[in-house]
Amino acid sequence: MNGASQVQIPVPSGSQLALTTAVALVIAASILVAIVLPAEYGVDPLGTGEKLGLTAMSRVSAAPAQMPAADAALKPTVNGPIGQYGVPFKTDAMTFTLGPYDYIEYKYALEEGAQMQFAWKASVPVIHDFHGERSDGQASSFDKSNRQESNGTFTAPFSGIHGWYWENPGGETITVTLKSSGFYASSVEFRSDKTTVPHTLAVP
Amino acid sequence: MSAVRTLLLSAAIGVALVAPGAAHYKFRIVGTVTKITVDEIAVKQLKDNAIVEMDIDKQTKVVKDGKPAGRGQIKIGGSVVIDALGDDILSLTATEIRLVPPIRQP
């Protein structure tokens, strides 16, 4: 009496293997064109990168964003033309020195609807992108142009970190000086060497 | 059932094929070229004089004055601005090599 039994392991046929390979290649190509190329290289032939916010990821980024905790006191209660907050506004003043072709990002944590006003000036025209980033990493660009200065007010369209990418376009060391005030929680500096520097902000 | 299994397996293989290219950070290297070969470039960084070695592949673009340039134009001692992808500074692949005028030490 022999108790051993043979286990039948199904072997896929040649046509099944060919089908699996073909479908895998189609899926790989779809992911590559729809997601990887827009996110990694800014190449967006299908427009999916723009719709999903992936093309912003192709911009050289100092470091993955670190999202501070939400602060309900910094979310405005709108009463007609008045936006009221649970805490006073803060102020900030920074000067950044950028070596040749270096870049930096500087962002404030703002709740949806919260406002700030700002003025920045560079010693030469710089490559610039004023943008915001949600907690899921999806980014939106508000103003992307070469500028030497900008003065304005900003109302956060969504909760997240909002601020500037400045890039030195030339071989000389330059400075960028920023002044701002607003209902932000904190600020953080993303440097090109992948270090992040949080800043304490003052209540005037 | 077999079709579902085939589809799931295909999706897994498809994701595996493209995933390695997606798990990278972007780095910028500014400095002077110290070595250039068919598949590698080494750059002495302006900011700290450290030598950074990067791979070059078929996708690596070379640009001068905003226009495509040939790899033959990359010279030892020349100033470059390189955007590279990698998990860290030790495992970079150059995506774009920009040939720029000589950079003075800050």
Coordinates of C-alpha atoms in Angstrom, one line a residue:
Chain A
M1 CA 0.0 0.0 0.0
N2 CA 1.5 3.3 -1.1
G3 CA 0.1 6.5 0.6
A4 CA 2.1 8.9 -1.5
S5 CA 0.0 11.0 -3.8
Q6 CA 1.1 13.1 -6.7
V7 CA 0.2 16.8 -6.6
Q8 CA -0.7 18.2 -10.0
I9 CA 0.8 21.7 -10.4
P10 CA -1.0 23.5 -13.2
V11 CA 1.5 24.7 -15.8
P12 CA 0.4 27.7 -17.8
S13 CA 0.3 27.2 -21.5
G14 CA 2.4 29.1 -23.9
S15 CA -0.5 31.2 -25.0
Q16 CA -1.3 32.1 -21.4
L17 CA 2.3 33.1 -20.8
A18 CA 2.3 35.2 -23.9
L19 CA -1.0 36.8 -22.9
T20 CA 0.3 37.6 -19.4
T21 CA 3.5 39.1 -20.8
A22 CA 1.6 41.2 -23.3
V23 CA -0.8 42.5 -20.6
A24 CA 2.1 43.2 -18.2
L25 CA 3.9 45.2 -20.8
V26 CA 0.8 47.2 -21.7
I27 CA 0.2 48.0 -18.0
A28 CA 3.8 48.9 -17.5
A29 CA 3.8 51.2 -20.5
S30 CA 0.5 52.8 -19.3
I31 CA 2.0 53.5 -15.8
L32 CA 5.2 54.7 -17.3
V33 CA 3.5 57.2 -19.6
A34 CA 0.6 58.3 -17.3
I35 CA 2.5 58.5 -13.9
V36 CA 6.2 57.9 -13.9
L37 CA 7.2 60.2 -16.8
P38 CA 5.2 63.2 -15.6
A39 CA 6.3 62.7 -12.0
E40 CA 10.0 62.1 -12.7
Y41 CA 10.7 64.1 -15.8
G42 CA 7.8 66.5 -16.3
V43 CA 7.0 64.7 -19.6
D44 CA 3.2 64.6 -19.7
P45 CA 1.9 63.4 -23.1
L46 CA -1.5 62.4 -21.8
G47 CA -2.1 65.3 -19.5
T48 CA -2.5 62.9 -16.5
G49 CA 0.5 64.5 -14.7
E50 CA -1.2 67.9 -14.6
K51 CA -4.5 66.5 -13.6
L52 CA -3.0 64.4 -10.8
G53 CA -0.5 67.1 -9.7
L54 CA 2.4 64.9 -10.6
T55 CA 4.3 67.3 -12.9
A56 CA 5.0 69.5 -9.9
M57 CA 7.0 66.5 -8.5
S58 CA 9.3 66.6 -11.5
R59 CA 10.6 70.0 -10.4
V60 CA 13.9 69.6 -8.5
S61 CA 12.8 69.4 -4.9
A62 CA 15.0 69.8 -1.9
A63 CA 13.3 67.2 0.3
P64 CA 10.0 65.6 0.8
A65 CA 7.6 68.0 2.4
Q66 CA 7.1 67.7 6.2
M67 CA 3.6 68.8 7.1
P68 CA 3.0 70.4 10.5
A69 CA 0.0 69.5 12.6
A70 CA -3.2 71.3 11.8
D71 CA -4.1 74.3 14.0
A72 CA -7.8 75.1 14.2
A73 CA -7.1 78.5 15.7
L74 CA -5.4 79.5 12.5
K75 CA -8.5 78.6 10.3
P76 CA -10.5 81.8 9.8
T77 CA -14.1 82.3 10.6
V78 CA -15.5 84.5 7.8
N79 CA -18.0 87.1 8.7
G80 CA -18.6 89.2 5.6
P81 CA -15.4 91.1 4.8
I82 CA -13.8 90.0 8.1
G83 CA -11.9 86.9 8.7
Q84 CA -11.4 86.2 12.4
Y85 CA -8.8 84.0 13.9
G86 CA -8.3 82.5 17.3
V87 CA -4.7 83.8 17.6
P88 CA -2.7 86.9 16.6
F89 CA -0.9 87.0 13.3
K90 CA 2.9 86.4 13.1
T91 CA 5.7 88.0 11.3
D92 CA 8.8 86.7 9.6
A93 CA 11.9 88.1 8.0
M94 CA 14.6 86.0 6.2
T95 CA 17.6 86.5 4.0
F96 CA 18.8 83.5 2.0
T97 CA 22.2 83.3 0.3
L98 CA 22.2 81.1 -2.8
G99 CA 25.5 79.9 -4.2
P100 CA 25.9 79.5 -8.0
Y101 CA 22.9 77.6 -9.5
D102 CA 21.7 76.7 -6.0
Y103 CA 18.0 76.7 -5.0
I104 CA 15.9 76.8 -1.9
E105 CA 12.3 76.4 -0.9
Y106 CA 10.7 78.3 2.0
K107 CA 7.1 77.6 3.0
Y108 CA 4.5 78.5 5.6
A109 CA 1.9 76.2 7.1
L110 CA -1.5 77.8 6.4
E111 CA -5.0 76.5 6.9
E112 CA -7.5 76.8 4.1
G113 CA -8.7 80.4 3.9
A114 CA -5.9 81.8 6.0
Q115 CA -4.1 84.9 4.7
M116 CA -0.6 86.3 4.6
Q117 CA 1.1 89.3 3.0
F118 CA 4.6 89.1 1.7
A119 CA 7.4 91.0 0.0
W120 CA 10.5 89.5 -1.4
K121 CA 13.4 90.8 -3.4
A122 CA 16.4 89.1 -4.9
S123 CA 19.7 90.7 -5.9
V124 CA 19.2 89.4 -9.5
P125 CA 16.2 88.0 -11.3
V126 CA 15.6 84.4 -10.1
I127 CA 13.8 81.3 -11.3
H128 CA 10.8 81.3 -9.1
D129 CA 7.7 79.2 -8.3
F130 CA 5.1 80.2 -5.7
H131 CA 3.2 77.0 -4.9
G132 CA 1.4 75.0 -2.3
E133 CA 1.5 71.4 -1.2
R134 CA -1.2 69.4 0.4
S135 CA -0.6 66.8 3.1
D136 CA -0.8 64.0 0.4
G137 CA 2.0 65.7 -1.5
Q138 CA -0.2 67.0 -4.3
A139 CA 1.2 70.4 -5.4
S140 CA -0.3 73.4 -7.1
S141 CA 1.7 76.2 -8.7
F142 CA 0.3 79.7 -8.3
D143 CA 2.9 81.8 -10.0
K144 CA 5.8 80.4 -12.0
S145 CA 8.0 83.0 -13.6
N146 CA 11.4 84.6 -13.5
R147 CA 11.2 87.6 -11.2
Q148 CA 13.4 89.8 -9.1
E149 CA 10.8 90.8 -6.6
S150 CA 7.2 90.2 -5.7
N151 CA 4.8 91.9 -3.2
G152 CA 1.4 90.6 -2.5
T153 CA -1.3 89.0 -0.4
F154 CA -2.2 85.3 -0.4
T155 CA -5.2 83.4 0.7
A156 CA -4.5 79.7 1.0
P157 CA -6.8 77.8 -1.3
F158 CA -6.3 74.6 0.7
S159 CA -4.6 73.6 4.0
G160 CA -0.9 72.8 3.6
I161 CA 2.4 74.4 3.2
H162 CA 2.7 77.4 0.8
G163 CA 5.7 79.3 -0.3
W164 CA 8.5 79.8 -2.8
Y165 CA 11.0 78.0 -4.8
W166 CA 13.9 80.3 -5.7
E167 CA 16.7 79.2 -7.9
N168 CA 19.9 81.2 -8.7
P169 CA 20.1 81.1 -12.5
G170 CA 23.8 82.1 -12.7
G171 CA 27.3 81.6 -11.4
E172 CA 27.5 84.4 -8.9
T173 CA 26.3 84.1 -5.3
I174 CA 23.0 86.0 -4.7
T175 CA 20.6 86.9 -1.9
V176 CA 16.8 86.7 -1.6
T177 CA 15.2 88.8 1.2
L178 CA 11.7 88.0 2.4
K179 CA 9.4 89.8 4.7
S180 CA 5.9 88.5 5.6
S181 CA 3.1 88.6 8.1
G182 CA 0.2 86.3 8.4
F183 CA -1.9 83.7 10.1
Y184 CA 0.6 80.9 9.6
A185 CA 1.6 78.2 12.1
S186 CA 5.3 77.8 11.3
S187 CA 7.8 77.9 8.4
V188 CA 10.3 75.5 7.1
E189 CA 13.3 75.8 4.8
F190 CA 14.1 73.0 2.3
R191 CA 17.7 73.3 1.2
S192 CA 19.2 71.8 -1.9
D193 CA 21.4 69.5 0.2
K194 CA 18.2 67.8 1.4
T195 CA 18.3 69.3 4.9
T196 CA 15.2 71.0 6.3
V197 CA 15.3 73.8 8.8
P198 CA 12.2 74.7 10.8
H199 CA 11.9 78.3 11.9
T200 CA 10.2 79.8 15.0
L201 CA 8.0 82.6 14.1
A202 CA 7.3 85.7 16.2
V203 CA 4.1 87.2 17.3
P204 CA 4.6 91.0 17.1
Chain B
M1 CA -11.1 33.0 -12.5
S2 CA -8.1 32.3 -14.7
A3 CA -8.6 35.6 -16.5
V4 CA -8.7 37.5 -13.2
R5 CA -5.5 35.7 -12.0
T6 CA -3.8 36.6 -15.3
L7 CA -4.8 40.2 -14.9
L8 CA -3.6 40.5 -11.3
L9 CA -0.3 38.8 -12.1
S10 CA 0.1 41.1 -15.1
A11 CA -0.6 44.2 -13.0
A12 CA 1.9 43.0 -10.4
I13 CA 4.6 42.5 -13.1
G14 CA 3.7 45.8 -14.7
V15 CA 4.1 47.7 -11.5
A16 CA 7.4 45.9 -10.7
L17 CA 8.7 46.8 -14.1
V18 CA 8.3 50.6 -13.6
A19 CA 8.6 50.9 -9.8
P20 CA 12.4 51.0 -9.7
G21 CA 12.4 54.2 -11.7
A22 CA 9.9 55.9 -9.4
A23 CA 11.7 55.5 -6.1
H24 CA 14.2 58.3 -6.3
Y25 CA 15.0 61.7 -4.9
K26 CA 16.4 64.5 -7.0
F27 CA 19.8 66.0 -6.4
R28 CA 21.6 69.0 -7.8
I29 CA 25.4 68.8 -8.2
V30 CA 27.3 72.0 -9.1
G31 CA 31.0 71.9 -9.7
T32 CA 33.8 71.0 -12.1
V33 CA 34.2 67.7 -14.0
T34 CA 37.1 65.5 -12.7
K35 CA 36.3 62.4 -14.7
I36 CA 34.1 61.5 -17.7
T37 CA 33.6 58.1 -19.2
V38 CA 30.9 56.5 -21.4
D39 CA 28.8 55.6 -18.4
E40 CA 30.0 57.7 -15.6
I41 CA 30.8 61.3 -14.6
A42 CA 32.6 62.6 -11.5
V43 CA 32.2 66.2 -10.3
K44 CA 34.1 68.1 -7.6
Q45 CA 31.3 70.0 -5.8
L46 CA 31.7 73.8 -5.6
K47 CA 30.2 74.0 -2.1
D48 CA 32.4 71.5 -0.3
N49 CA 35.0 70.2 -2.8
A50 CA 33.6 66.6 -2.4
I51 CA 33.8 64.4 -5.4
V52 CA 30.4 63.0 -6.5
E53 CA 30.3 60.2 -9.0
M54 CA 27.2 59.6 -11.0
D55 CA 26.1 57.2 -13.7
I56 CA 25.2 58.4 -17.2
D57 CA 22.7 56.5 -19.3
K58 CA 20.9 56.9 -22.6
Q59 CA 18.4 59.2 -21.1
T60 CA 21.0 61.6 -19.7
K61 CA 20.6 65.0 -21.5
V62 CA 23.5 67.3 -22.1
V63 CA 22.5 71.0 -22.5
K64 CA 24.5 74.1 -23.3
D65 CA 23.0 77.6 -23.5
G66 CA 19.5 76.0 -23.4
K67 CA 20.2 73.8 -26.4
P68 CA 21.1 70.1 -26.7
A69 CA 24.8 69.4 -26.8
G70 CA 27.0 66.4 -27.4
R71 CA 28.7 64.4 -24.7
G72 CA 31.9 65.2 -26.4
Q73 CA 31.5 68.7 -25.1
I74 CA 31.9 67.6 -21.5
K75 CA 35.5 68.4 -20.6
I76 CA 37.5 67.7 -17.5
G77 CA 37.8 71.0 -15.6
G78 CA 34.6 72.3 -17.2
S79 CA 31.8 73.7 -15.0
V80 CA 28.6 71.8 -14.9
V81 CA 25.2 71.9 -13.2
I82 CA 23.8 68.3 -12.9
D83 CA 20.4 67.2 -11.9
A84 CA 20.5 63.6 -10.9
L85 CA 18.1 61.0 -9.5
G86 CA 18.9 58.5 -6.7
D87 CA 18.2 57.2 -3.3
D88 CA 21.2 59.1 -1.9
I89 CA 24.3 60.9 -3.0
L90 CA 26.2 57.7 -3.5
S91 CA 23.8 56.2 -6.0
L92 CA 23.0 58.9 -8.5
T93 CA 22.1 58.8 -12.2
A94 CA 22.4 62.1 -14.0
T95 CA 19.3 63.1 -15.9
E96 CA 20.6 66.4 -17.2
I97 CA 24.1 67.8 -17.5
R98 CA 24.2 71.6 -18.1
L99 CA 27.4 73.0 -19.4
V100 CA 27.9 76.4 -17.9
P101 CA 30.5 79.2 -17.9
P102 CA 33.4 78.8 -15.4
I103 CA 32.1 79.2 -11.9
R104 CA 34.3 81.2 -9.4
Q105 CA 34.5 79.9 -5.8
P106 CA 32.0 82.0 -3.8

